[in-house]
Coordinates of C-alpha atoms in Angstrom, one line a residue:
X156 CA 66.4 -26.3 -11.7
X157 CA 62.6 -26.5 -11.3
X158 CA 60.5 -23.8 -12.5
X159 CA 58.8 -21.9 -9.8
X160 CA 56.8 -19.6 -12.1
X161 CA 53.4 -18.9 -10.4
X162 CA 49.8 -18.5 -11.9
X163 CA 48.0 -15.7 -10.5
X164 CA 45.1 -17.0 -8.8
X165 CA 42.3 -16.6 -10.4
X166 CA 39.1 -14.9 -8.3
X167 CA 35.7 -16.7 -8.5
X168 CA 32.9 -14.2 -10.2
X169 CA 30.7 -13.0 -7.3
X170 CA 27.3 -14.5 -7.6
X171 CA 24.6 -11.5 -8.8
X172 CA 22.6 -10.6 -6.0
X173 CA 19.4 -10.9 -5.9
X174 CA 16.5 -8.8 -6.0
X175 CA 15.0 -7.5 -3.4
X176 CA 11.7 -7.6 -4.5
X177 CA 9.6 -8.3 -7.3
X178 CA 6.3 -5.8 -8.7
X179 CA 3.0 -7.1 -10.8
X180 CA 1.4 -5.4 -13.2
X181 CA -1.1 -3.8 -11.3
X182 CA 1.3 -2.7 -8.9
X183 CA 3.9 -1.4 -11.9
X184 CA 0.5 0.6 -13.1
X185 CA -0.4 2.0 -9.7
X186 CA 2.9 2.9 -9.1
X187 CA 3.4 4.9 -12.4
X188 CA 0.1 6.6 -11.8
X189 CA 0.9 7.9 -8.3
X190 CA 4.5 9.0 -10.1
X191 CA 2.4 11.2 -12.6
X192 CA -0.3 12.7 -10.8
X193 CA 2.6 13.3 -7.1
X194 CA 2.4 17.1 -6.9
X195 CA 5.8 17.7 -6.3
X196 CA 9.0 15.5 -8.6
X197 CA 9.0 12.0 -7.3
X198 CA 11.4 9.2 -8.2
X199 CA 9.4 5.9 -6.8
X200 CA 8.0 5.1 -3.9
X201 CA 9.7 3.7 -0.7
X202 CA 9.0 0.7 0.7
X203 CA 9.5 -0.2 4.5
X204 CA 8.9 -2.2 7.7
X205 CA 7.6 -0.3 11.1
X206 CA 7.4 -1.6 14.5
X207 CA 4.0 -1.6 15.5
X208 CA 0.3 -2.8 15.7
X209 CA -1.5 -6.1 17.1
X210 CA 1.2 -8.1 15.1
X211 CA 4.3 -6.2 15.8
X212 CA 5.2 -4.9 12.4
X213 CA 3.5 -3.3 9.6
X214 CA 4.6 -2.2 5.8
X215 CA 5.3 1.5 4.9
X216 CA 4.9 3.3 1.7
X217 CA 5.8 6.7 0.8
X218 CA 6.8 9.1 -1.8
X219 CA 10.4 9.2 -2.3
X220 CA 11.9 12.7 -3.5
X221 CA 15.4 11.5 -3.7
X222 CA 17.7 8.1 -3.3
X223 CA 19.3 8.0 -0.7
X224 CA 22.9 6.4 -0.5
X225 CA 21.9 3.3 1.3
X226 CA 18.3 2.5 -0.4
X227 CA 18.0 -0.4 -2.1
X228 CA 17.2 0.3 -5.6
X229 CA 14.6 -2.2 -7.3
X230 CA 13.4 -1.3 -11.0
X231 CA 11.1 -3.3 -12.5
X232 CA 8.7 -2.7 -14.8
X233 CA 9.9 0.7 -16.0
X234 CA 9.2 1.9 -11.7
X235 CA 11.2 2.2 -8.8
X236 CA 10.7 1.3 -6.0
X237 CA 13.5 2.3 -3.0
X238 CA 13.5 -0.4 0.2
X239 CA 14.5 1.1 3.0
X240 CA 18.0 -0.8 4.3
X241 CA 16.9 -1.8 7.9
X242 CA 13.8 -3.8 6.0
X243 CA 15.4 -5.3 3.2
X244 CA 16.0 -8.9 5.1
X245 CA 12.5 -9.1 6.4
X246 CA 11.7 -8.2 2.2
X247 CA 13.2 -10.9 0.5
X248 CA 11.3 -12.3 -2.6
X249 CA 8.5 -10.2 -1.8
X250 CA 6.0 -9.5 -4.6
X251 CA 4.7 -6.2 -4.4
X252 CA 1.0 -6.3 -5.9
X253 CA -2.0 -3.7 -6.0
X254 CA -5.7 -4.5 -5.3
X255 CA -8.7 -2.2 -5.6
X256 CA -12.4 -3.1 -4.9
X257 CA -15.3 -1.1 -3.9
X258 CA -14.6 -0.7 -0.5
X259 CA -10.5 -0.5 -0.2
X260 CA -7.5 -0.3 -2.5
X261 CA -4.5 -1.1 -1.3
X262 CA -1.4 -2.9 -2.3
X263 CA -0.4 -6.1 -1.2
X264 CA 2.6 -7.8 0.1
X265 CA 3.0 -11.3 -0.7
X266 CA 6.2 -12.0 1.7
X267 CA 7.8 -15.5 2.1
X268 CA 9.3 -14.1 5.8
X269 CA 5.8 -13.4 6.6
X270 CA 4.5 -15.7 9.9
X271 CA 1.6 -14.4 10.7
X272 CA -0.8 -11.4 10.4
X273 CA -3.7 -9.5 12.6
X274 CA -7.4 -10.2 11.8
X275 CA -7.6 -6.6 10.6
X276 CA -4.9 -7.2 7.9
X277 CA -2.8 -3.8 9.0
X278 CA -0.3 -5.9 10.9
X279 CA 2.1 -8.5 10.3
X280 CA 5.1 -10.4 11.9
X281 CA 7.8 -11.1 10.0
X282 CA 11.1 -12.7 10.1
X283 CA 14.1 -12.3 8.5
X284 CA 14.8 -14.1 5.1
X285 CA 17.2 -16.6 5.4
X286 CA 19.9 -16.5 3.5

């Protein structure tokens, strides 16, 4: 008689996910200074991608009053930021920074899926991160 006895199979660990994107300081700083002084509770800001412009796409940034079930939730540097679901391909291992000069301030998006962008700088094309 042969023993038959089987060993449960064992399931691999699911690799983390990565994150979506990435903040630097000044963009960590920025952020918790538009938390503060926000007239109304804020939890972060949400980040997105619009159709539109001479490039075809831009980046959005607004207030977020509450986390939605399908945002994707990126903490880093003691802020959140919330990235809308239809953008988060075309957001891959972007770093989110801030820049302020005497004549704009602004942050920046420093995207790997970025191909190109309009000689004003308030449109880009993008594609999505491949995966």
């Amino acid at each position: 008689m042969t023993n038959t006895q089987s060993t449960p199979a064992t399931k691999p660990k699911p690799r983390p996910r990565p994150q979506v994107m990435k903040l630097t300081e000044a963009a960590a700083a920025r952020i918790r200074e538009l938390t503060n002084r926000a007239d109304s509770q804020i939890v972060g800001l949400r980040v997105g991608v619009k159709n539109g412009g001479c490039a075809g796409q831009s980046y959005t940034v607004e207030y977020a009053h509450e986390i939605r079930p399908t945002d994707e939730v990126v903490e880093d540097k003691g802020v959140k930021i919330l990235v809308d679901p239809k953008a988060v391909l075309f957001l891959l291992g972007t770093e989110m920074d801030y820049h302020a000069d005497k004549m704009q301030a602004q942050f920046v998006f420093n995207n790997p899926n970025q191909i190109s962008a309009c000689g004003c700088g308030e449109s880009v094309q993008l594609k999505p991160a491949e995966v």
